[in-house]
Amino acid sequence: MNSRDMRIGAKTAIALIVDDDPVMRILIRKALETDGFSVHESEDGRQAVASFPQLQPDIVLMDVMMPELDGFGACREIRGLPQGTRTPILMLTGLDDLDSINRAFDAGATDFIAKPINWGVLGYRVRYLLRSANTLEQLVRNQESLAEAQRIAHLGNWEWDIEQDQVYWSAETYRVLGLEDDATTADMASFMERIHPEERGQAQDALRQFISEGHAIDTTHRVVLDDGSIRYIHILGLTRRTADGRASFVAGTIQDITDRKKAEERIRYLAYYDALTTLPNRQFFLEQVQRSLAFARRHGRLLGVLSLDLDQFKRINDTLGHSLGDDLLVAVSKRLGDSVRTTDAVARLQLASDGLARLGGDEFSVLLTELVHFHDAAKVAHRILDELKSPFRLGDQEVFVTASRGIALFPNDGETPEILVKNADTAMHYAKEQGRNNYQFYGGGMNATALEKLALEAQLRKALEREEFILHYQPKVSALDGRVTGVEALVRWNHPALGIVGPNQFISVAEEIGLIIPLGEWVLATACRQLRAWQQAGCAPISVAVNIAGSHFRQPNLLTSVADALRDTGMDPNLLEIEVTESMLMDNVEGTIAVLRNLKSMGVQLAIDDFGTGYSSLAYLKRFPLDTLKIDRSFIKDAPGDAGDAALTTAIIGMAHSLNLGVVAEGVELQSQFDFLKERGCDVIQGYLISRPVPPENILELIDMRESMAGIATQPVKVKAG
Ligand code: C2E
Ligand code: CA
Ligand code: CA
């Protein structure tokens, strides 16, 4: 090897001369050997193509006109060989033979040199060609290793010339998007089509904003592959901007981050879920409660945490073995999931699907949202019990499971997730102490009430048609002479099992379930009929007062019910008194005034009940067409001993009189109260001191007795309750 060797890397460069003219071959050989090439020859195109793979020349010099296969054909065939795609091929054409030159390029030639050959230049041309071929080779190799690196990293690169609307995607970009690079053109429409439909709108908005503001892109999207599977992609892009700040060109990367997402999900799963039952774990549950608490707090909602612990699980586990014990926990968690998710007849009890969690061992927790009343929580506790009733099949065994449940409510029983869970636990342990398989509210106070309410709702719906309601009447007497001026009708439920149930036990439930309106109509009609019966029995004219509930008062058909009751009995409307509470009046002042006026126009008396417990102002009171004010029992209770209450009562009496209202004091139990009220000018007295509410048949004798005594003494006479 001489110092003039033409080298490519470590080896001498090989030139292949293809020419049917031997003289030409010798001349070219001479020229190239001088330049350090190792020279090989072919006599025609066919021979050149045949020897090419073996020889692997670094450059080919090719005559055009040859027998067998001409230069164009040979060039084309070499390009078709795997080794021949990039080898520089220099065509030897006739001078200014433009047609041949064009055909040569079409056939894949790298360059041409015109005959007659300028021998001084040939060496330079060949060297130059080789060098650029080398550079190209390097570039290709770099690109290949870049592509390889991109493939390994699932990272593609792309460019988007926004002004020219041209898009370039690297091979890996296509792959990441799950596209064939020869089947899809790179453009924004094809890109958008790959984005998950749920995110497409948002992606388009982001893109528009990006173009107008020209900041960098950094975003993650889901793409949907042709087989429907989901891939997560992360896109980064840097921007060139126009003078007015719009993006004109972006270059960036796109990466398939599905694996990372999956790993993150897995980590999240491990951190937040229980491996055995796949239910959320304690951590997840606490966070969930935290979120729901924020909502409940903002919207003034009730929220509950129910803790549940299987009874005797340890014993089951020890008898059956741990593996079946695990199976039981899984089966229980499935049933709990069903019972928690089932849409209740009351649609509002639909619970969040992840409201159930396993806190550890055989301890589960349920987050109760959408509670309207605390007894909704009791309903879930009951439903869980029902769900667990049927036996579990484990292997060839049937196992019966019961659970103790405890409920803590926000805001009553705690303000933080930890405290609510702890208190629900406390209640659950208390339930265990109470003999298992029951539930307890934290603080306990709600247990009886909740149970009662549950049973009540169902029975109450039927009570009206079963005629289980009755009215008792409580007399009111004139403070001046002790004469009975009227009675207040007070409803009771004559429950077949419980006996007489007071209205405080069921009125609010009746309101909730919409029963209050038919019930109220029944009370009106019955009270009016009763009054008529007393009158027909020859009793002195007294009035009858009927309580109307808020939701009934706001019903347009209240007026019709009153009118019907009056018409059906033919009684003097003046003897019917409607009692409404202070808070009802203040609810919708204009509407209330209209209803009161209508009632007044029928001749009915109107009383404001429980006065002093609401917030009515004197200014409003003036606007209502009322006749009577009933001072709430709470003021009377400690009067006259309590100076404050005594002063208030005195003030209320004075105020009522100044508004031309009669005053009734409720809940008068003591002679001292009676005396005090009489002295302060109170008109009418109602309370146990006179009589408890009694059945209608007791009223007549009561009136008679008082009539006969009125002339003798102004002292009230105690009458035994019925
Ligand atoms: P209210 O309208 O304030 O009725 C007076 C309540 O005080 C009655 O209770 C009565 O028995 C009780 N009471 C009377 N005198 C005394 C006393 O000297 N001492 C004490 N401690 N209590 C006394 P009841 O019958 O249990 O009714 C409770 C509430 O239920 C009533 O309060 C009223 O708001 C409601 N209610 C009763 N009947 C009806 C009805 O037919 N319709 C509607 N919507 N509500 C009714
Ligand atoms: Ca009343
Ligand atoms: Ca009252």
CSV table of C-alpha atoms and ligand atoms in Angstrom, one decimal, residues 488 547 579 609-610 630 632-633 666, ligand 3:
chain,number,residue,atom,x,y,z
A,488,GLU,CA,-107.2,22.5,70.9
A,547,ASN,CA,-102.7,22.8,64.2
A,579,GLU,CA,-102.9,27.5,64.6
A,609,ASP,CA,-98.5,29.2,67.9
A,610,ASP,CA,-95.3,28.6,70.0
A,630,LYS,CA,-100.0,31.7,72.0
A,632,ASP,CA,-94.7,29.2,74.0
A,633,ARG,CA,-94.6,26.8,76.9
A,666,GLU,CA,-99.6,27.3,77.0
B,3,CA,CA,-97.8,25.4,71.0
